[in-house]
Short mmCIF file of C-alpha atoms and ligand atoms in Angstrom, two decimals:
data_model
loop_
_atom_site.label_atom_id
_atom_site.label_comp_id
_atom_site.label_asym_id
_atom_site.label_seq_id
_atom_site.Cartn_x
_atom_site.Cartn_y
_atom_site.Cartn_z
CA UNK A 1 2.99 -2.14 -28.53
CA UNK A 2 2.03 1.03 -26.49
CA UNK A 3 4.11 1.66 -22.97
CA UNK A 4 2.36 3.42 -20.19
CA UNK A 5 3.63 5.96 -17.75
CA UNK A 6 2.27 7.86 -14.80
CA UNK A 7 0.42 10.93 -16.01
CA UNK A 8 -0.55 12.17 -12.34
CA UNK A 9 -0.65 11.49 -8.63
CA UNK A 10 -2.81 12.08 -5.65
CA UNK A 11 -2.77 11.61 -1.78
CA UNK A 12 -4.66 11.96 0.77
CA UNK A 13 -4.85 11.36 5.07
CA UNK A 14 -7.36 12.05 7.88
CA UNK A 15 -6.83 15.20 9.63
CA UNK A 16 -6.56 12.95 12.58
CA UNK A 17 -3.23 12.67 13.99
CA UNK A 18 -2.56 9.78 16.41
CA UNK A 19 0.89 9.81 17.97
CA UNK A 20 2.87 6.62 20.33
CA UNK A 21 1.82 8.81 23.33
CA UNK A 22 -2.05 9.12 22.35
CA UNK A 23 -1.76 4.99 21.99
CA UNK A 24 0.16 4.83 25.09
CA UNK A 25 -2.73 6.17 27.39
CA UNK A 26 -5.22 3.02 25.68
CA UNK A 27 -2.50 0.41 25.26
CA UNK A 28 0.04 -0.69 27.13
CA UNK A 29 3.16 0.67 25.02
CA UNK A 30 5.26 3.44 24.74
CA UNK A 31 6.89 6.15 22.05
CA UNK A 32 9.96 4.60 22.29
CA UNK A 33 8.74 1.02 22.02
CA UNK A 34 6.94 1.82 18.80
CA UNK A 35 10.33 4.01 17.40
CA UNK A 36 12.73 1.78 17.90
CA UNK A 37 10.65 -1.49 16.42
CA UNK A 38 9.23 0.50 13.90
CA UNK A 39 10.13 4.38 12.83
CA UNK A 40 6.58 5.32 13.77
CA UNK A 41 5.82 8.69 15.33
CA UNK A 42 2.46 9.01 14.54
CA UNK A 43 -0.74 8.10 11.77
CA UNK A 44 -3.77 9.01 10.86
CA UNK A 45 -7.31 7.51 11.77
CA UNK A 46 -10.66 8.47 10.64
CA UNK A 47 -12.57 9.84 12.83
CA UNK A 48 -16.34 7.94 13.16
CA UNK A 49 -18.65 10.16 11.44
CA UNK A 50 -16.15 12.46 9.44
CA UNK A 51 -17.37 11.46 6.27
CA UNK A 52 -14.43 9.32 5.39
CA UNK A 53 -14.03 5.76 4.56
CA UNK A 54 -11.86 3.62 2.45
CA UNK A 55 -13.83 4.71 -1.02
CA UNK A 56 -14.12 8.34 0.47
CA UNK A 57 -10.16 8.59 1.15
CA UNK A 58 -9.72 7.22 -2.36
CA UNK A 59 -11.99 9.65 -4.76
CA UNK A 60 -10.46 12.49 -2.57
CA UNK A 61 -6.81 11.31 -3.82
CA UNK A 62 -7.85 10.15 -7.05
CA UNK A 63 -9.73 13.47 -7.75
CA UNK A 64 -6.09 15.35 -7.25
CA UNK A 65 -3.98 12.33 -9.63
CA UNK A 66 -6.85 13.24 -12.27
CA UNK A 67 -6.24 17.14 -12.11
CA UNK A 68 -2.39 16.51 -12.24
CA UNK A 69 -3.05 14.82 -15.66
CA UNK A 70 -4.88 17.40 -17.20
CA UNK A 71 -7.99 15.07 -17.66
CA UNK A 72 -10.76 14.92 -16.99
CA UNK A 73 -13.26 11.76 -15.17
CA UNK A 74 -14.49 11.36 -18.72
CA UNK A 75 -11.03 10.20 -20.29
CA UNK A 76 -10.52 7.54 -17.42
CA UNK A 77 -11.08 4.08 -19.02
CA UNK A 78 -10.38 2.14 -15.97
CA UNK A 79 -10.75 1.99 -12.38
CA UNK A 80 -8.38 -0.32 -10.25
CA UNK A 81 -8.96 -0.08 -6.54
CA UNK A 82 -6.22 -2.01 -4.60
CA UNK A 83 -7.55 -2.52 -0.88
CA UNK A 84 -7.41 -5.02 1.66
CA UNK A 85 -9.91 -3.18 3.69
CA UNK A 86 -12.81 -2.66 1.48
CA UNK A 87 -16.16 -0.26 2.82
CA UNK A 88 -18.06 -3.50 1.94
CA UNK A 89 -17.30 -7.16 1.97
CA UNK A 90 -18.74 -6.95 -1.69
CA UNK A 91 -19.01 -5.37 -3.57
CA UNK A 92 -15.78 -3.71 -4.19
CA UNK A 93 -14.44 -0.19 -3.67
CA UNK A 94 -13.82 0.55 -7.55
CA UNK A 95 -17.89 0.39 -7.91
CA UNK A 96 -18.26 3.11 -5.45
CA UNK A 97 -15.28 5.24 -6.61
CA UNK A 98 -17.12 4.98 -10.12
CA UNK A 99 -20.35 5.64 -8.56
CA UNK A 100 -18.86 8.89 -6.23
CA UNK A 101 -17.07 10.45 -8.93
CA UNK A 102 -20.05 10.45 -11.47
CA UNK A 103 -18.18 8.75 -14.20
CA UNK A 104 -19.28 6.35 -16.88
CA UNK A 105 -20.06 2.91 -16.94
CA UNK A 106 -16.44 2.31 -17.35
CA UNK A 107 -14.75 -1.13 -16.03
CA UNK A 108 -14.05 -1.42 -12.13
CA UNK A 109 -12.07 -3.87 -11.03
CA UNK A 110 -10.49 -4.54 -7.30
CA UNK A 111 -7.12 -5.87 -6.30
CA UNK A 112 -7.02 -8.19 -2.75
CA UNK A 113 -3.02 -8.27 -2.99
CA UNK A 114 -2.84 -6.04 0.63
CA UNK A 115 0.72 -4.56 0.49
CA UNK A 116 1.27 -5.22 -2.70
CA UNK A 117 -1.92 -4.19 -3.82
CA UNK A 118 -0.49 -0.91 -5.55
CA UNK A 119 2.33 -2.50 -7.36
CA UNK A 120 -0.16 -5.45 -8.44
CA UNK A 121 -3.03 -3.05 -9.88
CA UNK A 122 -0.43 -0.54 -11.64
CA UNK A 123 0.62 -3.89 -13.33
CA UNK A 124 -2.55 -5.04 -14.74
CA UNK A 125 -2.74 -1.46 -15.57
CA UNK A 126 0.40 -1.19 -17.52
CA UNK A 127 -0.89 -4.66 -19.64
CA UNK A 128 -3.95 -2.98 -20.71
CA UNK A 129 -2.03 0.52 -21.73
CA UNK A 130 0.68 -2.06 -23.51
CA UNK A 131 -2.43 -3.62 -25.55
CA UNK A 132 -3.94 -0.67 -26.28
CA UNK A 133 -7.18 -1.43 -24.89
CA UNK A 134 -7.37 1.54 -22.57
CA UNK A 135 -5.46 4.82 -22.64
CA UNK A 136 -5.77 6.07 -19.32
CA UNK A 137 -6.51 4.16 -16.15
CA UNK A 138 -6.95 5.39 -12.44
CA UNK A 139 -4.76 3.14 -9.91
CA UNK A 140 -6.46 3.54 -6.11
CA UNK A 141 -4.57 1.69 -3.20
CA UNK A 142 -6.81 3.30 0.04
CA UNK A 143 -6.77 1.46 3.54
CA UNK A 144 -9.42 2.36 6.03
CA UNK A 145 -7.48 0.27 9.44
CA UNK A 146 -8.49 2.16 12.41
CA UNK A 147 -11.64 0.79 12.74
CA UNK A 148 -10.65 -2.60 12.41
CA UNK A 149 -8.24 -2.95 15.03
CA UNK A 150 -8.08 -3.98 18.62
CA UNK A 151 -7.32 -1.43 20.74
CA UNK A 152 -6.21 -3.06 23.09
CA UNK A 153 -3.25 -4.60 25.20
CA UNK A 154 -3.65 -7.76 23.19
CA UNK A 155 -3.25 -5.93 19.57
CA UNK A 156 -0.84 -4.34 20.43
CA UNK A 157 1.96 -5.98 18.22
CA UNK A 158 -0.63 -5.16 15.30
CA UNK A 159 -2.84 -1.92 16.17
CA UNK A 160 0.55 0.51 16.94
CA UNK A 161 1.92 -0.10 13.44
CA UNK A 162 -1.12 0.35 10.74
CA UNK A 163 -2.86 3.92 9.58
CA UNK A 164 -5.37 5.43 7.23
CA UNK A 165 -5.11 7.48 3.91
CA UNK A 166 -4.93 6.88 0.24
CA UNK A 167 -2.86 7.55 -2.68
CA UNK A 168 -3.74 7.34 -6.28
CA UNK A 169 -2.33 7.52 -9.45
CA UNK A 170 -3.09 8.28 -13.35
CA UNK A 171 -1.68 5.73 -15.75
CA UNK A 172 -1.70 7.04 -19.48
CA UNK A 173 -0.76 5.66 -22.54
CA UNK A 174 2.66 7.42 -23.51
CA UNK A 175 3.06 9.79 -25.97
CA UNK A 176 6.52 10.69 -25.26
CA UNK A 177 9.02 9.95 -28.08
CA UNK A 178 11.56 8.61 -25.26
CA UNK A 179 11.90 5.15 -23.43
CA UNK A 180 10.57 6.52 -20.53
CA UNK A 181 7.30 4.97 -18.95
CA UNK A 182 6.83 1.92 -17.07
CA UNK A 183 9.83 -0.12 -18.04
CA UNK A 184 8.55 -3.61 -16.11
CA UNK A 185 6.91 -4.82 -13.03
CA UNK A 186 7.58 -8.36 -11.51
CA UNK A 187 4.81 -10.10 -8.90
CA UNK A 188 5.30 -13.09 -6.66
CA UNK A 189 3.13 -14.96 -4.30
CA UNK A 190 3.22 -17.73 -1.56
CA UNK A 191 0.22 -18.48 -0.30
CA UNK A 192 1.57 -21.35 2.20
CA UNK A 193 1.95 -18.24 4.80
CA UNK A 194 -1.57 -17.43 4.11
CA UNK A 195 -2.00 -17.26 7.27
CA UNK A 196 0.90 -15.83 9.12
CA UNK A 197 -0.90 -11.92 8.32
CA UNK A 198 -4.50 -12.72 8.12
CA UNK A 199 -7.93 -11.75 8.99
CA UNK A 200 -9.86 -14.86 10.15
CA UNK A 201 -13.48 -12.76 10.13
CA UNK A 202 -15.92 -12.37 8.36
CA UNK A 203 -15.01 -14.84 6.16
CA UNK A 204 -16.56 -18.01 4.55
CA UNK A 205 -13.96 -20.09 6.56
CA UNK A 206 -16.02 -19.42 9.67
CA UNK A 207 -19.40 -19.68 8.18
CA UNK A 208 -21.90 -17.00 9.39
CA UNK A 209 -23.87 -19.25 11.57
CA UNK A 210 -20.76 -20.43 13.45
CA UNK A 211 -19.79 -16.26 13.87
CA UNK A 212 -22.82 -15.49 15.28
CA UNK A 213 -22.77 -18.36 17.73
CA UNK A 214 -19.44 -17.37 18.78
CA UNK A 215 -20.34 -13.57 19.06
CA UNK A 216 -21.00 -14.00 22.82
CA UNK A 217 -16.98 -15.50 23.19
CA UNK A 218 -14.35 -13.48 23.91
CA UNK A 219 -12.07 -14.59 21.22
CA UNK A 220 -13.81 -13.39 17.97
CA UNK A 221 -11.11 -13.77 15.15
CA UNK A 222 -12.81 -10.23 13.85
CA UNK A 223 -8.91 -8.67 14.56
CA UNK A 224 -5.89 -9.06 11.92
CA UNK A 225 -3.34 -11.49 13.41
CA UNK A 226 0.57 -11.07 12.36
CA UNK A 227 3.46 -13.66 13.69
CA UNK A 228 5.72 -10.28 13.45
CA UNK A 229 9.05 -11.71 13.21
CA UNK A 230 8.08 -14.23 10.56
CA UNK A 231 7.08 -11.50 8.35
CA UNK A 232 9.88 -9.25 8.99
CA UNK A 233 12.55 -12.05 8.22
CA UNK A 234 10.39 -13.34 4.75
CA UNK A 235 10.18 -9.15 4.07
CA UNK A 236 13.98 -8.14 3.60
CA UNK A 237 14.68 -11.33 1.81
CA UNK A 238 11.56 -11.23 -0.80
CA UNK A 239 11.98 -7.10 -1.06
CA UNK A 240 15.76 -7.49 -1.82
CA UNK A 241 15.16 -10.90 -4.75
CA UNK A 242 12.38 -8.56 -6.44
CA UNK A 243 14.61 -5.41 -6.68
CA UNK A 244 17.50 -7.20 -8.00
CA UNK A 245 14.44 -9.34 -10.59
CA UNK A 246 13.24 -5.57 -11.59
CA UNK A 247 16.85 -4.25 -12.18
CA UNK A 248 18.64 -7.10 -14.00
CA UNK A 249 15.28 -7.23 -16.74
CA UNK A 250 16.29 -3.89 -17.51
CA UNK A 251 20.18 -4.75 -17.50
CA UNK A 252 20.19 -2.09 -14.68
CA UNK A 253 22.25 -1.73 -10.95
CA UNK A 254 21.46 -0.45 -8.12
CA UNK A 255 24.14 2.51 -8.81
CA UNK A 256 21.29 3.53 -11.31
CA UNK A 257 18.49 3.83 -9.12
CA UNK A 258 17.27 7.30 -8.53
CA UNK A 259 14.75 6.84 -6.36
CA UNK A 260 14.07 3.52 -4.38
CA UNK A 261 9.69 3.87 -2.89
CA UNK A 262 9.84 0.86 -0.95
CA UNK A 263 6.27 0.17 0.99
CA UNK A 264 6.19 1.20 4.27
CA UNK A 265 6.10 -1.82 6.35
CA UNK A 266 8.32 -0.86 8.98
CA UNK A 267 11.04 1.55 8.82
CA UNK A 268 13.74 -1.09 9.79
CA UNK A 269 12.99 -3.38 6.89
CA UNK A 270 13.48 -0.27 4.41
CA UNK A 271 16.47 0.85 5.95
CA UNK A 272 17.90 -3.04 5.92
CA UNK A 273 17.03 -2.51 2.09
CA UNK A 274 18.77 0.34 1.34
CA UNK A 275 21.97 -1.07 2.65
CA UNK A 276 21.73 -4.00 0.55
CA UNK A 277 21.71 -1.58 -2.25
CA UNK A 278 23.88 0.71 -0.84
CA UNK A 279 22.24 3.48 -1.69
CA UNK A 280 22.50 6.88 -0.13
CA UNK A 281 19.77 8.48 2.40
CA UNK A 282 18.19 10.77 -0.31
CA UNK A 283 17.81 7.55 -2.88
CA UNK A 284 14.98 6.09 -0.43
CA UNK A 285 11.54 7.46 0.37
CA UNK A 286 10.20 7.33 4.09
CA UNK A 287 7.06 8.64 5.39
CA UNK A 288 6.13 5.69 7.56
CA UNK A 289 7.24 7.99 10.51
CA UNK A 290 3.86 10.29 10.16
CA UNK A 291 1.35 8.03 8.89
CA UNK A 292 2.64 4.59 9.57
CA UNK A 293 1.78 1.10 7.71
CA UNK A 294 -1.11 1.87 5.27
CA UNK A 295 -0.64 -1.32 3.44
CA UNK A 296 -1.74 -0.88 -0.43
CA UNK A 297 -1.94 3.20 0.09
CA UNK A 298 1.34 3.15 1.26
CA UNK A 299 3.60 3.65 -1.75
CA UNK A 300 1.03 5.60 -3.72
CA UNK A 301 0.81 8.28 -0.86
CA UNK A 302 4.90 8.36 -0.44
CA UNK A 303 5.65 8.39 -4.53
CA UNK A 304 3.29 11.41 -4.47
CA UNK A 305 4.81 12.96 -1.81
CA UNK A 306 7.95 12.79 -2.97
CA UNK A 307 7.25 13.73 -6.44
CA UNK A 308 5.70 16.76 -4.73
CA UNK A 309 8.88 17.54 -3.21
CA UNK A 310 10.57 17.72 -6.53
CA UNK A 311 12.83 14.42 -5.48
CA UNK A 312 11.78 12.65 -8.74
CA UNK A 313 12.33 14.26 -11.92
CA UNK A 314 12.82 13.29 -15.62
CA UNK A 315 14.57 10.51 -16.48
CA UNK A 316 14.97 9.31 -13.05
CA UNK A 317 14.92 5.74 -12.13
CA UNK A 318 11.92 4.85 -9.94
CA UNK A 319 11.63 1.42 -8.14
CA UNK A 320 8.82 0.80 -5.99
CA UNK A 321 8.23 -2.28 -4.22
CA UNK A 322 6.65 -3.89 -2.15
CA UNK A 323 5.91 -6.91 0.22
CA UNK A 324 2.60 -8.32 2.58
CA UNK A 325 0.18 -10.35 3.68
CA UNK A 326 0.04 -13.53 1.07
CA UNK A 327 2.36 -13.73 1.38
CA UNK A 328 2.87 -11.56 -2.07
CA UNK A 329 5.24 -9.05 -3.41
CA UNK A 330 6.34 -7.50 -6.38
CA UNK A 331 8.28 -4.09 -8.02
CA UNK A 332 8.09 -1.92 -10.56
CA UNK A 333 11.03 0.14 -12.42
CA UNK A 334 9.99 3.05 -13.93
CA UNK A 335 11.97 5.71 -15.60
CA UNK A 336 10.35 8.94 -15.14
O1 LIG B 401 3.11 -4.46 5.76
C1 LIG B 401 2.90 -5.82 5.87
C2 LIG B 401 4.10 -6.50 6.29
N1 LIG B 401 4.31 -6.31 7.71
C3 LIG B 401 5.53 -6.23 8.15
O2 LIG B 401 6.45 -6.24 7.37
C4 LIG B 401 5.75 -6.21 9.65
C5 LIG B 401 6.95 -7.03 9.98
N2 LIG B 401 7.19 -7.16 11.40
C6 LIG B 401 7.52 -6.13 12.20
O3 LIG B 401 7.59 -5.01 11.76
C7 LIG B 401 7.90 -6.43 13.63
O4 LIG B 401 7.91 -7.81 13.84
C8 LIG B 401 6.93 -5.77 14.68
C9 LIG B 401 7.16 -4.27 14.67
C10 LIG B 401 5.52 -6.11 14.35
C11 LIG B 401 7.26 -6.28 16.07
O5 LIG B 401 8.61 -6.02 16.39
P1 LIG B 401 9.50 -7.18 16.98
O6 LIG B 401 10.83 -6.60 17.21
O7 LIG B 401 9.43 -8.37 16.06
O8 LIG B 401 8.80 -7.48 18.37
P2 LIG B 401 8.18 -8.84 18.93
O9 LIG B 401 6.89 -9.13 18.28
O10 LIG B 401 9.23 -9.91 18.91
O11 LIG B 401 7.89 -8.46 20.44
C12 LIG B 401 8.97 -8.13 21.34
C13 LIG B 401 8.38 -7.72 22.67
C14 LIG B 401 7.36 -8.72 23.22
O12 LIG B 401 7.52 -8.75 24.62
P3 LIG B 401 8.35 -9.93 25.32
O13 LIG B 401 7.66 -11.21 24.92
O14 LIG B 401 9.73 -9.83 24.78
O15 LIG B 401 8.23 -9.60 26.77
C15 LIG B 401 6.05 -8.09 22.88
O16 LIG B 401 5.01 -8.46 23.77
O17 LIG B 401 7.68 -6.49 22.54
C16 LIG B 401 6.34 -6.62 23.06
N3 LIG B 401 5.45 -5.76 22.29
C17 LIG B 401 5.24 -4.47 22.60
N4 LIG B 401 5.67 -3.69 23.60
C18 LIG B 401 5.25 -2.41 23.62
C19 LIG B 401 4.76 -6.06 21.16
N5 LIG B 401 4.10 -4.99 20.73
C20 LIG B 401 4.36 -3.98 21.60
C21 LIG B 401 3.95 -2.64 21.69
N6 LIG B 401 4.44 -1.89 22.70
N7 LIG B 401 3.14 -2.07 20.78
#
């Protein structure tokens, strides 16, 4: 059996900075409201009409993760686009990435796991490297929010905390004579809190009929809801069971961990994490502060920024993980 590793990484964000005071003149909420709840400074929207969109965002990193690994669009086998906010209800984003980037009429399949979108798709990934069905795969999470939330008073609890950008990734068969690679990945779901982080509309629970009837009502479930607290307590316990799942299948502590990338939910559950695990400041990524939650782009766009900062190296211990809307979760532990 083949193992897989990560070949190359990509990122990208809007130019568009949006900081708690820019909100603050819309909404009624404040810089320090959003930093002490959250860790967020500022994100990114797209601008309307600057050419970007949840696809767009995602060729733009992918394009970069491709370069990285010295390959070209021709030696991708498979796309996996992880999204919960998709250009198109259907079909997909992985169509339009393969469409955009002028590949072949290679596979394209799309991954509704929202937060743990990333750690979901680099999974199914790692099963077809393992099989040897495919030799090198391109892993997309990319969240277009800003235009789907409400901007006002009553989002608040929701609109402050999400942003835009992407983050991709190259996942190639390994050639390397070591037991480095993708040493396991671990996904859990429980879908009886469907529905405490959920977009109501469009859907095909309100049938299109009964939408457009109710487009002339103020209370058009077209807006993500979140019961906040519910999520936050089900977050630090499901983040913590999955590390400890990831790092006892590879007879592995938390002293070994080099690198924790935990998704970017909210910069209080990460830091509740990392005391769990005790493990020191520079053993834990954080970028939520500039860019905020961007759901299945979120670890992709902080393991490539800190691999660009030179915080990851060879033979490092990598855990990402990651927790959402489901509710679903899961981790990987990769050594570098
Ligand atoms: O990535 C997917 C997974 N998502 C998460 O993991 C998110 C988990 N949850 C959270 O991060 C937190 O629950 C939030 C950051 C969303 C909210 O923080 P909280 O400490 O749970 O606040 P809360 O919802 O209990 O609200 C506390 C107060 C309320 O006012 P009252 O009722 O105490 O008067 C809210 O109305 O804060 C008010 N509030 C705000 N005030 C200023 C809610 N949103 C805002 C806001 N600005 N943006």
């Amino acid at each position: 059996m083949y193992t897989s590793r990560i070949s190359g990484l990509g990122s990208y964000v809007p130019e568009n900075v949006v900081t708690n005071d820019d909100l603050s003149k819309i909404i009624d909420t404040n810089d320090a409201w959003i930093q002490e709840r959250t860790g967020i400074k500022e994100r990114r929207h797209i601008k309307k009409g600057d050419g970007n969109s949840t696809s767009v965002m995602g060729v733009k990193a992918a394009k970069i993760a491709i370069e990285r690994a010295n390959l070209t669009n021709d030696d991708i086998d498979l796309i996996i686009f992880a999204t919960l906010s998709p250009d198109l209800y259907f079909p997909g984003g992985g169509v339009r990435v393969q469409d955009m980037m002028g590949m072949k009429t290679i596979p394209a399949l799309d991954v509704r796991n929202q937060c743990s979108g990333f750690v979901y798709a680099l999974s199914v990934g790692d099963q077809f490297i393992k099989t040897g069905m495919y030799k090198n795969i391109l892993i997309i999470g990319s969240e277009h929010h800003s235009g789907g939330l409400d901007m006002t008073t009553r989002g608040r609890a929701v609109s402050v905390i999400f942003g835009d950008g992407a983050g991709a990734a190259v996942l190639s068969r390994n050639e390397k004579e070591d037991n480095s690679g993708i040493l396991s990945t671990h996904l859990h779901s429980e879908g009886a809190h469907a529905k405490e982080l959920f977009l109501e509309a469009p859907s095909m629970d309100l049938w299109v009929p009964e939408i457009i009837e109710k487009n002339d009502q103020e209370d058009i479930p077209y807006y993500p809801y979140m019961n906040g607290q519910f999520v936050f307590k089900n977050a630090v316990v499901r983040f913590s069971e999955v590390i400890n799942e990831g790092l006892q299948a590879n007879n592995l502590s938390a002293g070994n961990i080099d690198m924790l990338i935990p998704h970017q939910a909210n910069l209080r559950i990460s830091q509740f994490v990392q005391k769990q695990f005790k493990l020191a400041d520079d053993r834990v990524y954080n970028n939520i502060q500039q860019y905020g939650n961007t759901t299945a782009a979120s670890i992709p766009i902080a393991l490539t920024e800190a691999w660009e900062e030179g915080k990851i190296k060879d033979g490092d211990i990598v855990v990402l993980a990651a927790f959402g809307s489901g509710f679903t979760w899961g981790s990987a532990i990769i050594r570098w």
